[in-house]
Short mmCIF file of C-alpha atoms and ligand atoms in Angstrom, two decimals:
data_model
loop_
_atom_site.label_atom_id
_atom_site.label_comp_id
_atom_site.label_asym_id
_atom_site.label_seq_id
_atom_site.Cartn_x
_atom_site.Cartn_y
_atom_site.Cartn_z
CA MET A 1 0.82 1.02 -19.79
CA SER A 2 -1.65 -1.85 -19.72
CA GLU A 3 -4.35 -2.07 -17.11
CA LEU A 4 -3.92 -4.20 -13.98
CA LEU A 5 -6.81 -3.17 -11.73
CA ASN A 6 -10.08 -1.51 -12.65
CA ILE A 7 -12.38 -0.39 -9.85
CA GLU A 8 -15.83 0.82 -10.78
CA ASN A 9 -18.50 2.34 -8.56
CA LEU A 10 -17.03 0.81 -5.42
CA SER A 11 -19.09 1.49 -2.30
CA VAL A 12 -18.59 0.37 1.29
CA ALA A 13 -21.21 0.87 4.02
CA TYR A 14 -20.70 -0.21 7.61
CA GLY A 15 -24.14 0.66 8.91
CA ALA A 16 -27.23 2.69 8.22
CA GLY A 17 -25.45 6.08 7.94
CA ALA A 18 -23.62 7.63 5.00
CA PRO A 19 -21.44 5.11 3.15
CA ALA A 20 -17.72 5.15 4.06
CA VAL A 21 -16.91 4.77 0.34
CA ASN A 22 -19.34 6.14 -2.21
CA GLN A 23 -19.18 5.14 -5.91
CA VAL A 24 -15.41 5.31 -6.27
CA SER A 25 -13.82 4.45 -9.62
CA PHE A 26 -10.14 4.33 -10.59
CA THR A 27 -7.67 2.22 -12.51
CA VAL A 28 -4.11 1.09 -11.83
CA GLY A 29 -1.78 0.29 -14.71
CA LYS A 30 0.81 -2.51 -14.58
CA GLY A 31 3.77 -1.20 -12.60
CA ALA A 32 2.02 2.10 -11.79
CA VAL A 33 1.88 3.78 -8.41
CA VAL A 34 -1.49 5.37 -7.65
CA ALA A 35 -2.02 7.37 -4.46
CA LEU A 36 -5.24 7.91 -2.53
CA LEU A 37 -5.00 11.05 -0.43
CA GLY A 38 -7.41 12.46 2.10
CA ALA A 39 -7.98 13.34 5.73
CA ASN A 40 -8.82 10.85 8.49
CA GLY A 41 -12.13 9.19 7.81
CA ALA A 42 -12.17 10.00 4.06
CA GLY A 43 -12.55 6.29 3.26
CA LYS A 44 -9.02 5.41 2.16
CA SER A 45 -8.52 2.32 4.34
CA SER A 46 -12.00 1.09 3.48
CA ILE A 47 -11.08 1.14 -0.23
CA MET A 48 -7.94 -0.88 0.49
CA LYS A 49 -9.88 -3.42 2.56
CA ALA A 50 -12.53 -3.70 -0.16
CA VAL A 51 -9.91 -4.30 -2.88
CA SER A 52 -8.19 -6.94 -0.76
CA GLY A 53 -11.50 -8.65 0.03
CA LEU A 54 -11.45 -7.93 3.77
CA THR A 55 -14.66 -5.92 3.88
CA PRO A 56 -17.89 -6.36 1.89
CA ALA A 57 -18.37 -3.86 -0.93
CA THR A 58 -20.57 -3.25 -3.95
CA GLY A 59 -19.40 -2.28 -7.42
CA SER A 60 -16.90 -4.07 -9.59
CA ALA A 61 -13.22 -4.92 -9.20
CA VAL A 62 -11.44 -6.39 -12.22
CA PHE A 63 -7.85 -7.60 -11.81
CA GLU A 64 -5.90 -8.78 -14.87
CA GLY A 65 -9.17 -9.05 -16.75
CA GLU A 66 -10.87 -11.21 -14.11
CA ASN A 67 -13.80 -10.00 -12.02
CA ILE A 68 -12.54 -10.55 -8.48
CA SER A 69 -15.48 -8.88 -6.68
CA SER A 70 -16.72 -12.09 -5.12
CA LEU A 71 -13.37 -13.79 -4.49
CA PRO A 72 -12.33 -14.29 -0.84
CA ALA A 73 -9.26 -12.47 0.47
CA ARG A 74 -6.98 -15.54 0.41
CA VAL A 75 -7.69 -16.10 -3.29
CA ARG A 76 -6.91 -12.45 -4.01
CA VAL A 77 -3.58 -12.99 -2.20
CA ALA A 78 -2.91 -15.94 -4.50
CA ARG A 79 -3.65 -13.68 -7.50
CA GLY A 80 -1.00 -11.23 -6.25
CA ILE A 81 -3.03 -8.61 -4.37
CA ILE A 82 -1.24 -7.96 -1.08
CA TYR A 83 -2.39 -5.55 1.62
CA VAL A 84 0.00 -3.96 4.11
CA PRO A 85 -2.36 -2.53 6.73
CA GLU A 86 -2.08 0.75 8.56
CA GLY A 87 -0.33 0.30 11.91
CA ARG A 88 1.86 -2.51 10.48
CA GLU A 89 0.18 -5.38 12.34
CA ILE A 90 3.28 -7.48 12.50
CA VAL A 91 3.30 -10.31 15.06
CA GLY A 92 5.36 -8.86 17.91
CA ASP A 93 6.14 -12.13 19.68
CA LEU A 94 7.43 -13.80 16.52
CA SER A 95 10.90 -13.17 15.14
CA VAL A 96 11.56 -11.05 12.07
CA ARG A 97 12.22 -14.24 10.09
CA GLU A 98 8.95 -15.84 11.26
CA ASN A 99 6.99 -12.74 10.30
CA LEU A 100 8.51 -12.89 6.82
CA ILE A 101 7.67 -16.59 6.56
CA LEU A 102 4.03 -15.74 7.35
CA GLY A 103 4.00 -13.33 4.41
CA GLY A 104 4.91 -16.18 2.06
CA TYR A 105 2.51 -18.76 3.47
CA GLN A 106 1.01 -19.45 0.03
CA LYS A 107 4.42 -19.85 -1.64
CA THR A 108 6.55 -22.98 -2.00
CA ALA A 109 9.52 -23.20 0.39
CA SER A 110 12.02 -22.41 -2.39
CA GLU A 111 10.03 -19.44 -3.73
CA ARG A 112 9.67 -18.12 -0.20
CA LYS A 113 13.40 -18.47 0.46
CA LYS A 114 14.22 -16.53 -2.71
CA ARG A 115 11.74 -13.76 -1.88
CA MET A 116 13.01 -13.52 1.70
CA GLU A 117 16.57 -13.08 0.44
CA MET A 118 15.39 -10.30 -1.85
CA VAL A 119 13.57 -8.56 1.03
CA LEU A 120 16.57 -8.81 3.36
CA ASP A 121 18.80 -7.35 0.61
CA LEU A 122 16.35 -4.50 0.19
CA PHE A 123 16.12 -3.81 3.94
CA PRO A 124 19.55 -4.55 5.46
CA GLU A 125 18.34 -2.85 8.66
CA ILE A 126 16.13 -5.85 9.42
CA ALA A 127 18.52 -8.41 7.92
CA GLU A 128 20.79 -7.77 10.88
CA LYS A 129 17.95 -8.65 13.23
CA VAL A 130 16.23 -11.68 11.69
CA ASP A 131 16.19 -13.64 14.92
CA ARG A 132 14.96 -10.78 17.08
CA GLN A 133 11.34 -10.62 18.23
CA ALA A 134 9.52 -8.11 16.04
CA TRP A 135 8.31 -5.97 18.94
CA ARG A 136 11.94 -5.13 19.73
CA LEU A 137 12.40 -3.36 16.39
CA SER A 138 12.18 0.41 16.05
CA GLY A 139 9.10 1.92 14.40
CA GLY A 140 10.95 2.34 11.09
CA GLU A 141 12.24 -1.23 11.18
CA GLN A 142 8.75 -2.51 11.96
CA GLN A 143 7.44 -0.67 8.90
CA MET A 144 10.20 -2.21 6.78
CA LEU A 145 9.22 -5.62 8.17
CA ALA A 146 5.54 -5.04 7.38
CA ILE A 147 6.37 -4.04 3.79
CA GLY A 148 8.92 -6.83 3.55
CA ARG A 149 6.33 -9.36 4.69
CA GLY A 150 4.06 -8.11 1.91
CA LEU A 151 6.85 -8.40 -0.65
CA VAL A 152 7.61 -12.02 0.32
CA ALA A 153 4.19 -12.88 -1.12
CA ASP A 154 5.48 -11.74 -4.56
CA PRO A 155 2.73 -9.18 -5.19
CA LYS A 156 1.66 -7.80 -8.53
CA LEU A 157 -0.27 -5.15 -6.64
CA LEU A 158 0.81 -3.90 -3.22
CA LEU A 159 -1.81 -2.01 -1.21
CA LEU A 160 0.14 0.17 1.22
CA ASP A 161 -1.84 1.88 3.95
CA GLU A 162 -0.03 4.96 5.34
CA PRO A 163 3.51 3.58 5.42
CA SER A 164 4.81 6.97 6.63
CA LEU A 165 2.64 7.00 9.75
CA GLY A 166 4.68 7.63 12.91
CA LEU A 167 8.05 7.64 11.12
CA ALA A 168 10.65 10.40 11.26
CA PRO A 169 11.12 12.20 7.90
CA LEU A 170 14.51 10.61 7.27
CA LEU A 171 13.08 7.11 7.69
CA VAL A 172 10.08 7.93 5.51
CA ARG A 173 12.49 8.95 2.77
CA ARG A 174 14.46 5.75 3.21
CA VAL A 175 11.36 3.54 3.04
CA PHE A 176 10.00 5.37 -0.01
CA ASP A 177 13.36 5.24 -1.80
CA ARG A 178 13.42 1.45 -1.34
CA LEU A 179 9.88 1.19 -2.68
CA ALA A 180 10.88 3.28 -5.70
CA MET A 181 13.81 0.94 -6.28
CA ILE A 182 11.72 -2.21 -6.14
CA ARG A 183 8.93 -0.90 -8.33
CA HIS A 184 11.42 -0.08 -11.07
CA GLU A 185 13.13 -3.44 -10.78
CA SER A 186 10.04 -5.62 -10.68
CA ASP A 187 7.09 -3.98 -12.45
CA LEU A 188 5.26 -3.87 -9.13
CA ALA A 189 2.09 -1.76 -9.02
CA ILE A 190 1.23 0.04 -5.79
CA VAL A 191 -1.88 1.70 -4.40
CA LEU A 192 -0.57 4.04 -1.75
CA VAL A 193 -2.76 5.60 0.93
CA GLU A 194 -1.32 8.73 2.49
CA GLN A 195 -2.25 12.00 4.13
CA ASN A 196 1.01 13.72 3.27
CA LEU A 197 1.29 15.03 -0.30
CA ALA A 198 5.02 15.76 -0.22
CA VAL A 199 5.83 12.20 0.82
CA THR A 200 3.47 10.73 -1.75
CA MET A 201 5.03 12.72 -4.58
CA ARG A 202 8.29 10.81 -4.09
CA LEU A 203 6.77 7.63 -5.40
CA CYS A 204 3.49 7.98 -7.24
CA ASP A 205 2.49 8.64 -10.84
CA GLU A 206 -1.09 9.62 -10.23
CA LEU A 207 -3.08 10.96 -7.27
CA HIS A 208 -6.75 10.76 -6.36
CA PHE A 209 -8.05 13.03 -3.61
CA LEU A 210 -10.80 11.69 -1.36
CA ARG A 211 -13.29 13.41 0.85
CA GLY A 212 -16.36 11.96 2.54
CA GLY A 213 -15.95 8.64 0.71
CA ARG A 214 -15.81 10.18 -2.76
CA ILE A 215 -12.99 10.95 -5.18
CA VAL A 216 -13.15 14.72 -5.48
CA GLY A 217 -10.12 15.35 -7.68
CA HIS A 218 -7.24 13.82 -9.66
CA ARG A 219 -3.76 15.04 -10.53
CA SER A 220 -0.71 13.47 -12.11
CA ALA A 221 2.54 13.68 -10.14
CA GLU A 222 3.92 15.56 -13.16
CA GLU A 223 1.27 18.28 -12.79
CA LEU A 224 2.06 18.65 -9.10
CA LYS A 225 5.76 19.29 -9.65
CA ASP A 226 4.72 22.89 -10.15
CA GLU A 227 4.64 24.51 -6.71
CA THR A 228 1.61 26.70 -7.41
CA ALA A 229 -0.36 23.72 -8.73
CA ARG A 230 0.64 21.74 -5.66
CA GLN A 231 -0.52 24.45 -3.27
CA GLU A 232 -3.80 24.78 -5.19
CA ALA A 233 -4.43 21.05 -4.88
CA ILE A 234 -3.69 21.16 -1.15
CA ASP A 235 -6.09 24.07 -0.67
CA ALA A 236 -8.79 22.52 -2.83
CA TYR A 237 -8.67 18.94 -1.63
CA LEU A 238 -6.76 18.56 1.59
CA GLY A 239 -7.91 21.64 3.49
CA ALA A 240 -10.64 21.67 6.10
CA ALA A 241 -13.66 19.58 5.05
P1 ATP B 1 -7.85 6.98 8.50
O1 ATP B 1 -6.73 7.68 7.88
O2 ATP B 1 -8.29 7.59 9.79
O3 ATP B 1 -7.71 5.49 8.59
P2 ATP B 1 -9.51 6.62 6.18
O4 ATP B 1 -9.55 7.66 5.13
O5 ATP B 1 -8.66 5.44 5.94
O6 ATP B 1 -9.11 7.28 7.56
P3 ATP B 1 -11.63 4.78 6.78
O7 ATP B 1 -10.82 4.13 7.86
O8 ATP B 1 -11.85 4.05 5.54
O9 ATP B 1 -11.00 6.21 6.43
O10 ATP B 1 -13.03 5.23 7.41
C1 ATP B 1 -14.06 5.83 6.65
C2 ATP B 1 -15.32 5.95 7.52
O11 ATP B 1 -15.81 4.66 7.84
C3 ATP B 1 -15.08 6.66 8.84
O12 ATP B 1 -16.21 7.44 9.12
C4 ATP B 1 -14.94 5.52 9.83
O13 ATP B 1 -15.37 5.92 11.12
C5 ATP B 1 -15.89 4.47 9.25
N1 ATP B 1 -15.44 3.09 9.54
C6 ATP B 1 -14.24 2.55 9.18
N2 ATP B 1 -14.18 1.26 9.56
C7 ATP B 1 -15.35 0.98 10.18
C8 ATP B 1 -15.91 -0.18 10.79
N3 ATP B 1 -15.24 -1.34 10.83
N4 ATP B 1 -17.15 -0.09 11.31
C9 ATP B 1 -17.85 1.06 11.26
N5 ATP B 1 -17.39 2.20 10.69
C10 ATP B 1 -16.17 2.16 10.16
#
């Protein structure tokens, strides 16, 4: 698998205290799904914001061979790096269709139309409600809309921040199954931030465990199929800090 993103010694500091992200390095292959797992405050969202250019960071970020460290967020979007933030952040007063249009603001009208059709095929739940204001959707539908809005931008790399947050298990499964479908169809790479290992295992190839802004362990999804290995990883990396 060839390399899409290479992050080296990434650090994020918001103030004078300990850095939120401390010398983190990882790579994402083309079409790979890499998960970042850790408790609240481990630094996961800060890594996503740094990769998407939304927060200042030190270290290097190379995407498709190009050093993107100093590129503004909108240029990273044009390169195909799309962030779906935690908490969805859809525009409640706009319709489902208008939210999807926003996702494709850098695309031509015909590209955007094609991508929107693809998204509405993938998430028929929201296709039925394209003219409804987004705030009227259920939590699961809002998450589908947030991911759908990201997909309209035709990402090469989708940065997904806790897509399972606040969703019932059945809906989480549905959302993750759709993501699995699309990654296999389109060579899409995903960096997935989660707190829940079982959910993450449905989609990812590789997992990095974070604590206190550092990567403290790695496992492949293959290794974690073994129940004992999975429990050991939970105890070692996701237990009390
Ligand atoms: P969560 O799951 O709660 O979002 P996380 O692993 O994504 O946690 P971050 O949101 O990256 O963690 O936060 C890492 C640390 O940085 C925390 O101590 C947090 O309080 C701090 N932090 C995050 N954003 C800011 C900010 N804008 N200003 C100051 N401190 C921040």
